[in-house]
């Protein structure tokens, strides 16, 4: 069972020694004992160079450390600024991406088309989503296991699903989802829109701060912030050491913003009429990151803050047969609600169903 699916307040503990199958770079890390009252959050950077006695990696670019979720902010630190990764509060130094996102988010809300549950201009919706797909065309469409010239990629899912806390409009969350498509991984997605009632609190309790994306791997006990570090970890752990696709990490600052802008911030803010209580069972979605139709559905799931199991089925995915068995088609998105038995393959029907079924007015 997923560690976070039990309760928001449940802590995650490391064993006294790291799992044996961790990448080499993690094995010498001083893991805390199970007597700790709160999970340690593991952060790393490829720029880290040396380990001090207190467990802090020091470099000119970043730090790698085990940080207790109970840690309090230092009152002597500079004023908080918007985080590069999510537009929320973080004590990081300013940079162009930080400033841009802090201005962009409120502006996009003005042009987001209002109530997402209302009738839409689907021609416009599909046009902007298709342009978003073109902007990220090389990434998030194909499972690397289909590439005859690449090293074989692990195709079986881990024993326990990875848990990703993110929101659809975030460009840094997007590249993590692209990597998961390429690695053909299923994952539990916990959308964290602005105004989140549940999932952002789970991140604060588990990791100590509200920053996205945030990954928990219950198979290894590792939890990570920072999209670049998450992507590197995923490839090291589940791609047999293979490096991320060319340009996947570097391209975010150039084209990663395009879907966010073209979609006018859809999938960024909690719908004000969303139900506060989550459904008993997680929804399921067959999708791949760069599909224009699936993007629109994921935005709605984010705006409703509905946790779901994401079955990535990019080109060449080993999960294609599962999709065929469920829908008799290879088309995505395909949506399953185990709470009601509803199943749809048309994105318009999925949108209508979601906003009708999970509106506070229907409780």
Coordinates of C-alpha atoms in Angstrom, one line a residue, residues 138-148 150-151 153-155 178-185 235 242 245 288 312-320:
X138 CA 10.9 15.6 -28.8
X139 CA 10.0 14.7 -25.2
X140 CA 7.3 12.8 -23.4
X141 CA 5.7 11.0 -26.3
X142 CA 7.7 7.8 -26.6
X143 CA 8.9 5.0 -24.3
X144 CA 12.7 4.6 -24.6
X145 CA 12.2 0.8 -24.7
X146 CA 10.9 1.2 -28.2
X147 CA 14.2 2.8 -29.4
X148 CA 16.3 0.0 -31.1
X150 CA 19.2 2.7 -27.0
X151 CA 20.1 0.6 -24.1
X153 CA 15.2 0.1 -20.3
X154 CA 13.6 -1.5 -17.3
X155 CA 10.0 -2.2 -18.4
X178 CA 8.1 13.6 -19.6
X179 CA 10.9 11.5 -18.0
X180 CA 8.3 9.1 -16.6
X181 CA 6.7 8.7 -20.0
X182 CA 10.1 7.9 -21.5
X183 CA 10.9 5.4 -18.7
X184 CA 7.4 3.8 -19.1
X185 CA 6.6 4.2 -15.4
X235 CA 17.0 7.4 -14.9
X242 CA 21.1 5.8 -18.8
X245 CA 17.1 12.2 -23.3
X288 CA 1.3 10.1 -22.1
X312 CA 2.0 6.1 -19.1
X313 CA 1.4 4.6 -22.5
X314 CA 3.8 6.4 -24.9
X315 CA 4.7 4.9 -28.2
X316 CA 6.3 1.5 -27.6
X317 CA 5.0 1.2 -24.0
X318 CA 4.8 -2.2 -22.5
X319 CA 1.5 -1.1 -21.0
X320 CA -0.3 -0.9 -24.4

